[in-house]
């Protein structure tokens, strides 16, 4: 690709097109002419799946979006520029410290909203957020529930949960068809879940609007709640990033400082495997997209313990979370 600044583009703009040609493909520009050798090399590097149809390819090597297509399940898919993906991961990690600082305020809001009378939207959303922040379960999407039968906490059905007066157990097929089972001891959340089960409809998390009509909770409701209560550009995915980073820090603090780089890398890999297993990700995905890079870096250079030894007693954060916040703050100084 190129080192020039990325350009914001849209797949609605004219682009390069892929057409079947014998056992392979040929690529034409918006005027119907064969693409250049340089464009063909770039297209080959994108590795666009052969099964995709309605393929659009950005004519600009510096476009932030490089290709789109429709997969064999009818879903539109996207391939982004490597630098764009890296910048998005970087931005996510940059806001992680702010996320940790905003958690105590969120938890206060959850307590207040879970104590509300009735079964309004904010009360039901608060129950979902409490489950996410205590169990690290994915939020889920209606599309994946409808197309694949895979669920997250926002899309589970009534029969995916067993609830008592004090606790609940969720059992459901998640991403990739893997069975998930999570438990939570929280009487207020249990009461909300039990009330939701009594509403009509298959979806568990529904609420009554001001007119008394039953509405489903969507991911937009959850992300709106997070932005408003945390006063920042946060989303449900930030919980898993925060959880993975905190779990990784906790695992490494339990180990001895490494004697050399080889030993340190082995310890980091072992801890990474444990965290990935708990969050049900691959180690590679966990490392790239969910664990803040300062955690393994501080362990490998031996500064981890010094950086977290004076973690402030922040009300509303667990001890492990205070250390996570202290570590990130130490790099900002």
Short mmCIF file of C-alpha atoms in Angstrom, two decimals:
data_model
loop_
_atom_site.label_atom_id
_atom_site.label_comp_id
_atom_site.label_asym_id
_atom_site.label_seq_id
_atom_site.Cartn_x
_atom_site.Cartn_y
_atom_site.Cartn_z
CA UNK A 1 0.00 0.00 0.00
CA UNK A 2 1.23 3.55 0.58
CA UNK A 3 2.52 5.81 3.33
CA UNK A 4 0.31 8.79 2.41
CA UNK A 5 -2.50 9.79 4.78
CA UNK A 6 -5.60 7.63 4.56
CA UNK A 7 -8.63 8.97 2.70
CA UNK A 8 -12.20 8.48 3.92
CA UNK A 9 -14.13 6.71 1.15
CA UNK A 10 -17.54 5.11 0.63
CA UNK A 11 -18.55 1.95 -1.19
CA UNK A 12 -21.28 4.04 -2.82
CA UNK A 13 -18.59 5.78 -4.86
CA UNK A 14 -17.48 4.36 -8.24
CA UNK A 15 -14.91 1.63 -7.71
CA UNK A 16 -13.16 -1.34 -9.22
CA UNK A 17 -15.31 -4.39 -9.92
CA UNK A 18 -14.66 -8.13 -9.90
CA UNK A 19 -16.08 -10.37 -12.62
CA UNK A 20 -15.91 -14.13 -13.10
CA UNK A 21 -13.45 -15.10 -15.83
CA UNK A 22 -12.94 -18.81 -16.43
CA UNK A 23 -11.86 -20.37 -13.16
CA UNK A 24 -10.74 -17.04 -11.74
CA UNK A 25 -11.63 -13.35 -11.84
CA UNK A 26 -10.85 -10.28 -13.86
CA UNK A 27 -10.95 -6.77 -12.45
CA UNK A 28 -12.24 -3.69 -14.26
CA UNK A 29 -12.33 0.00 -13.37
CA UNK A 30 -15.46 2.18 -13.39
CA UNK A 31 -15.04 2.72 -17.15
CA UNK A 32 -14.84 -1.00 -17.87
CA UNK A 33 -11.07 -1.04 -18.49
CA UNK A 34 -8.72 -3.67 -17.01
CA UNK A 35 -7.03 -2.48 -13.82
CA UNK A 36 -3.32 -1.70 -13.71
CA UNK A 37 -0.70 -4.21 -12.59
CA UNK A 38 -0.24 -2.24 -9.36
CA UNK A 39 -3.97 -2.36 -8.61
CA UNK A 40 -4.06 -6.08 -9.38
CA UNK A 41 -1.21 -6.69 -6.94
CA UNK A 42 -3.04 -4.68 -4.26
CA UNK A 43 -6.28 -6.56 -4.91
CA UNK A 44 -4.54 -9.93 -4.64
CA UNK A 45 -3.06 -8.85 -1.29
CA UNK A 46 -6.56 -8.08 0.04
CA UNK A 47 -7.46 -11.78 -0.30
CA UNK A 48 -11.12 -11.09 -1.05
CA UNK A 49 -13.02 -14.37 -0.50
CA UNK A 50 -14.01 -16.02 -3.82
CA UNK A 51 -17.55 -16.62 -2.52
CA UNK A 52 -18.28 -12.92 -2.13
CA UNK A 53 -20.64 -11.35 -4.66
CA UNK A 54 -21.30 -7.69 -5.54
CA UNK A 55 -17.65 -6.95 -4.82
CA UNK A 56 -16.59 -3.29 -4.70
CA UNK A 57 -12.89 -2.39 -4.53
CA UNK A 58 -11.58 1.04 -3.67
CA UNK A 59 -9.68 2.63 -6.60
CA UNK A 60 -7.49 4.56 -4.13
CA UNK A 61 -4.71 2.53 -2.41
CA UNK A 62 -5.00 4.96 0.53
CA UNK A 63 -8.75 4.60 1.04
CA UNK A 64 -9.61 3.66 4.63
CA UNK A 65 -12.09 1.10 3.24
CA UNK A 66 -10.44 -1.15 0.65
CA UNK A 67 -13.20 -3.57 -0.37
CA UNK A 68 -16.75 -4.71 0.34
CA UNK A 69 -18.83 -7.67 -0.76
CA UNK A 70 -21.79 -9.84 0.12
CA UNK A 71 -20.99 -13.21 1.69
CA UNK A 72 -22.78 -16.51 1.11
CA UNK A 73 -25.25 -15.69 3.91
CA UNK A 74 -26.27 -12.40 2.33
CA UNK A 75 -24.34 -10.20 4.77
CA UNK A 76 -22.32 -7.22 3.62
CA UNK A 77 -18.66 -7.58 4.63
CA UNK A 78 -15.83 -5.05 4.75
CA UNK A 79 -12.04 -5.11 4.31
CA UNK A 80 -10.27 -2.09 5.78
CA UNK A 81 -6.81 -0.68 5.16
CA UNK A 82 -4.28 -2.18 7.59
CA UNK A 83 -3.39 1.27 8.91
CA UNK A 84 -7.05 2.06 9.52
CA UNK A 85 -7.53 -1.11 11.58
CA UNK A 86 -4.39 -0.34 13.56
CA UNK A 87 -5.57 3.21 14.25
CA UNK A 88 -8.94 1.95 15.47
CA UNK A 89 -7.25 -0.49 17.86
CA UNK A 90 -4.98 2.32 19.06
CA UNK A 91 -7.95 4.63 19.67
CA UNK A 92 -9.69 1.89 21.64
CA UNK A 93 -6.68 1.46 23.91
CA UNK A 94 -6.24 5.23 24.23
CA UNK A 95 -9.74 5.62 25.69
CA UNK A 96 -9.38 2.63 28.02
CA UNK A 97 -7.95 4.73 30.87
CA UNK A 98 -10.90 7.11 30.56
CA UNK A 99 -13.22 4.09 30.60
CA UNK A 100 -11.71 2.89 33.88
CA UNK A 101 -12.04 6.36 35.38
CA UNK A 102 -15.72 6.47 34.39
CA UNK A 103 -16.59 3.02 35.77
CA UNK A 104 -17.38 4.15 39.36
CA UNK A 105 -19.93 6.65 38.04
CA UNK A 106 -21.49 3.98 35.85
CA UNK A 107 -21.79 1.59 38.78
CA UNK A 108 -23.54 4.26 40.85
CA UNK A 109 -25.98 4.82 38.00
CA UNK A 110 -26.61 1.07 37.73
CA UNK A 111 -27.51 0.86 41.41
CA UNK A 112 -29.94 3.77 41.06
CA UNK A 113 -31.56 2.49 37.86
CA UNK A 114 -31.91 -1.07 39.15
CA UNK A 115 -33.87 0.38 42.10
CA UNK A 116 -36.40 2.16 39.88
CA UNK A 117 -40.04 1.04 40.07
CA UNK A 118 -41.66 -0.65 37.09
CA UNK A 119 -39.88 -2.10 34.09
CA UNK A 120 -38.76 0.91 32.06
CA UNK A 121 -35.97 0.99 29.50
CA UNK A 122 -33.20 2.31 31.75
CA UNK A 123 -33.92 -0.30 34.41
CA UNK A 124 -33.75 -3.19 31.94
CA UNK A 125 -30.66 -1.77 30.21
CA UNK A 126 -29.01 -1.39 33.63
CA UNK A 127 -29.59 -5.10 34.27
CA UNK A 128 -27.94 -5.97 30.95
CA UNK A 129 -24.96 -3.71 31.65
CA UNK A 130 -24.55 -5.21 35.13
CA UNK A 131 -24.40 -8.69 33.60
CA UNK A 132 -21.83 -7.55 31.01
CA UNK A 133 -19.56 -5.83 33.50
CA UNK A 134 -19.59 -8.76 35.92
CA UNK A 135 -19.38 -11.70 33.49
CA UNK A 136 -17.63 -10.19 30.40
CA UNK A 137 -20.24 -11.79 28.12
CA UNK A 138 -20.68 -10.38 24.61
CA UNK A 139 -23.55 -8.02 23.86
CA UNK A 140 -24.72 -9.96 20.77
CA UNK A 141 -26.61 -8.68 17.73
CA UNK A 142 -30.07 -9.29 16.32
CA UNK A 143 -28.55 -10.12 12.92
CA UNK A 144 -26.43 -12.96 14.30
CA UNK A 145 -29.30 -14.23 16.42
CA UNK A 146 -31.61 -14.33 13.40
CA UNK A 147 -29.07 -15.62 10.85
CA UNK A 148 -26.87 -17.96 12.88
CA UNK A 149 -28.75 -18.74 16.08
CA UNK A 150 -25.86 -17.27 18.08
CA UNK A 151 -26.65 -14.96 20.97
CA UNK A 152 -25.25 -12.40 23.36
CA UNK A 153 -26.69 -10.98 26.55
CA UNK A 154 -28.89 -8.46 24.71
CA UNK A 155 -30.45 -11.03 22.38
CA UNK A 156 -30.98 -14.11 24.55
CA UNK A 157 -34.43 -15.66 24.86
CA UNK A 158 -36.54 -16.45 27.90
CA UNK A 159 -35.54 -20.12 27.82
CA UNK A 160 -31.82 -19.26 27.91
CA UNK A 161 -32.01 -18.25 31.58
CA UNK A 162 -32.78 -19.89 34.92
CA UNK A 163 -33.48 -17.41 37.68
CA UNK A 164 -34.07 -17.55 41.43
CA UNK A 165 -34.81 -14.71 43.84
CA UNK A 166 -31.09 -14.02 44.23
CA UNK A 167 -29.22 -15.28 41.18
CA UNK A 168 -29.40 -16.23 37.53
CA UNK A 169 -27.71 -18.64 35.15
CA UNK A 170 -27.49 -17.92 31.43
CA UNK A 171 -26.97 -20.82 29.00
CA UNK A 172 -26.93 -20.05 25.28
CA UNK A 173 -25.07 -20.69 22.01
CA UNK A 174 -22.70 -17.79 21.40
CA UNK A 175 -20.34 -16.71 18.64
CA UNK A 176 -19.13 -19.64 16.57
CA UNK A 177 -21.84 -21.88 18.01
CA UNK A 178 -19.94 -22.34 21.27
CA UNK A 179 -22.11 -22.94 24.31
CA UNK A 180 -21.83 -20.26 26.98
CA UNK A 181 -22.82 -20.57 30.60
CA UNK A 182 -22.47 -17.67 33.02
CA UNK A 183 -23.84 -17.11 36.50
CA UNK A 184 -24.43 -13.96 38.52
CA UNK A 185 -25.47 -13.52 42.14
CA UNK A 186 -27.37 -10.23 42.20
CA UNK A 187 -30.91 -10.05 43.64
CA UNK A 188 -31.77 -6.80 41.83
CA UNK A 189 -30.74 -8.13 38.44
CA UNK A 190 -32.52 -11.42 39.17
CA UNK A 191 -35.73 -9.50 39.93
CA UNK A 192 -35.50 -7.62 36.61
CA UNK A 193 -34.86 -10.83 34.68
CA UNK A 194 -37.81 -12.55 36.34
CA UNK A 195 -40.09 -9.62 35.45
CA UNK A 196 -38.83 -9.65 31.85
CA UNK A 197 -39.65 -13.35 31.55
CA UNK A 198 -43.27 -12.54 32.31
CA UNK A 199 -43.58 -10.15 29.36
CA UNK A 200 -44.94 -11.49 26.04
CA UNK A 201 -42.42 -12.40 23.36
CA UNK A 202 -39.43 -14.75 23.05
CA UNK A 203 -36.68 -12.19 23.67
CA UNK A 204 -35.74 -11.97 27.33
CA UNK A 205 -34.78 -8.33 27.65
CA UNK A 206 -37.81 -6.19 26.87
CA UNK A 207 -39.28 -3.16 28.62
CA UNK A 208 -42.50 -1.18 28.80
CA UNK A 209 -42.46 2.28 27.24
CA UNK A 210 -44.36 5.32 28.55
CA UNK A 211 -47.57 4.08 26.89
CA UNK A 212 -47.20 0.59 28.33
CA UNK A 213 -46.21 -1.06 25.05
CA UNK A 214 -43.58 -3.82 25.18
CA UNK A 215 -40.34 -2.98 23.35
CA UNK A 216 -37.18 -5.00 22.75
CA UNK A 217 -33.87 -3.65 24.03
CA UNK A 218 -31.34 -3.18 21.22
CA UNK A 219 -27.60 -2.61 21.19
CA UNK A 220 -28.27 1.07 20.38
CA UNK A 221 -30.16 1.41 23.69
CA UNK A 222 -27.23 -0.07 25.58
CA UNK A 223 -24.58 2.06 23.92
CA UNK A 224 -26.71 5.19 24.40
CA UNK A 225 -26.99 4.39 28.11
CA UNK A 226 -23.22 3.93 28.38
CA UNK A 227 -22.44 7.18 26.59
CA UNK A 228 -24.85 9.13 28.77
CA UNK A 229 -23.94 7.63 32.15
CA UNK A 230 -20.18 7.52 31.50
CA UNK A 231 -20.08 10.85 29.65
CA UNK A 232 -17.80 9.53 26.92
CA UNK A 233 -17.64 7.69 23.58
CA UNK A 234 -17.84 4.24 25.16
CA UNK A 235 -19.60 1.11 23.95
CA UNK A 236 -20.38 -2.40 25.17
CA UNK A 237 -17.17 -3.73 23.58
CA UNK A 238 -15.07 -1.63 25.97
CA UNK A 239 -16.10 -3.92 28.83
CA UNK A 240 -14.32 -6.88 27.26
CA UNK A 241 -11.23 -4.79 26.53
CA UNK A 242 -11.15 -3.56 30.13
CA UNK A 243 -11.76 -7.09 31.44
CA UNK A 244 -9.05 -8.66 29.26
CA UNK A 245 -6.51 -6.01 30.24
CA UNK A 246 -7.31 -6.33 33.94
CA UNK A 247 -7.24 -10.14 33.85
CA UNK A 248 -3.88 -10.12 32.05
CA UNK A 249 -2.42 -7.71 34.60
CA UNK A 250 -3.68 -9.85 37.47
CA UNK A 251 -2.20 -13.02 35.95
CA UNK A 252 1.22 -11.41 35.40
CA UNK A 253 1.34 -9.90 38.89
CA UNK A 254 0.94 -13.44 40.24
CA UNK A 255 4.13 -14.49 38.42
CA UNK A 256 7.70 -13.79 39.44
CA UNK A 257 9.65 -11.15 37.51
CA UNK A 258 11.36 -12.75 34.49
CA UNK A 259 15.09 -13.51 34.61
CA UNK A 260 15.48 -13.01 30.87
CA UNK A 261 13.47 -12.24 27.73
CA UNK A 262 12.92 -15.88 26.80
CA UNK A 263 11.45 -16.71 30.19
CA UNK A 264 9.37 -13.53 30.15
CA UNK A 265 7.87 -14.29 26.74
CA UNK A 266 6.94 -17.80 27.88
CA UNK A 267 5.16 -16.40 30.94
CA UNK A 268 3.32 -13.83 28.82
CA UNK A 269 2.15 -16.54 26.40
CA UNK A 270 0.91 -18.69 29.27
CA UNK A 271 -1.01 -15.79 30.84
CA UNK A 272 -2.39 -14.82 27.43
CA UNK A 273 -3.73 -18.35 26.90
CA UNK A 274 -5.51 -18.20 30.27
CA UNK A 275 -7.13 -14.84 29.55
CA UNK A 276 -8.15 -15.87 26.03
CA UNK A 277 -9.77 -19.01 27.41
CA UNK A 278 -11.74 -17.00 29.97
CA UNK A 279 -12.99 -14.52 27.37
CA UNK A 280 -13.46 -17.27 24.75
CA UNK A 281 -11.20 -15.64 22.18
CA UNK A 282 -8.11 -16.91 20.42
CA UNK A 283 -4.83 -15.74 22.00
CA UNK A 284 -3.97 -13.85 18.79
CA UNK A 285 -7.22 -11.86 18.81
CA UNK A 286 -6.96 -11.25 22.55
CA UNK A 287 -3.42 -9.90 22.22
CA UNK A 288 -4.14 -7.66 19.23
CA UNK A 289 -7.54 -6.26 20.11
CA UNK A 290 -8.31 -6.72 23.79
CA UNK A 291 -5.20 -6.49 25.97
CA UNK A 292 -3.58 -3.07 26.37
CA UNK A 293 0.04 -3.45 25.16
CA UNK A 294 1.46 -1.69 28.24
CA UNK A 295 0.62 -4.75 30.38
CA UNK A 296 2.98 -7.30 28.77
CA UNK A 297 5.50 -4.52 28.07
CA UNK A 298 5.74 -3.57 31.76
CA UNK A 299 6.10 -7.21 32.76
CA UNK A 300 8.86 -7.87 30.25
CA UNK A 301 10.90 -4.80 31.25
CA UNK A 302 10.45 -5.55 34.95
CA UNK A 303 8.66 -2.30 35.84
CA UNK A 304 5.19 -3.76 36.37
CA UNK A 305 5.30 -4.05 40.15
CA UNK A 306 6.77 -0.59 40.68
CA UNK A 307 4.15 1.00 38.46
CA UNK A 308 1.16 -0.43 40.37
CA UNK A 309 2.44 -0.56 43.96
CA UNK A 310 0.82 2.77 44.89
CA UNK A 311 -2.48 2.30 43.10
CA UNK A 312 -4.92 4.82 44.62
CA UNK A 313 -7.96 3.55 46.51
CA UNK A 314 -10.57 4.63 43.97
CA UNK A 315 -14.10 4.04 45.32
CA UNK A 316 -16.17 1.96 42.94
CA UNK A 317 -13.25 -0.03 41.47
CA UNK A 318 -12.05 -3.49 42.43
CA UNK A 319 -8.42 -3.71 43.66
CA UNK A 320 -7.32 -5.31 40.37
CA UNK A 321 -8.99 -2.50 38.42
CA UNK A 322 -7.22 0.15 40.50
CA UNK A 323 -3.92 -1.41 39.51
CA UNK A 324 -4.94 -1.40 35.85
CA UNK A 325 -5.73 2.31 36.08
CA UNK A 326 -2.47 3.01 37.93
CA UNK A 327 -0.45 1.18 35.27
CA UNK A 328 -1.96 3.13 32.41
CA UNK A 329 -1.60 6.42 34.30
CA UNK A 330 2.09 5.68 34.92
CA UNK A 331 2.73 5.68 31.18
CA UNK A 332 0.85 8.95 30.74
CA UNK A 333 3.09 10.84 33.17
#
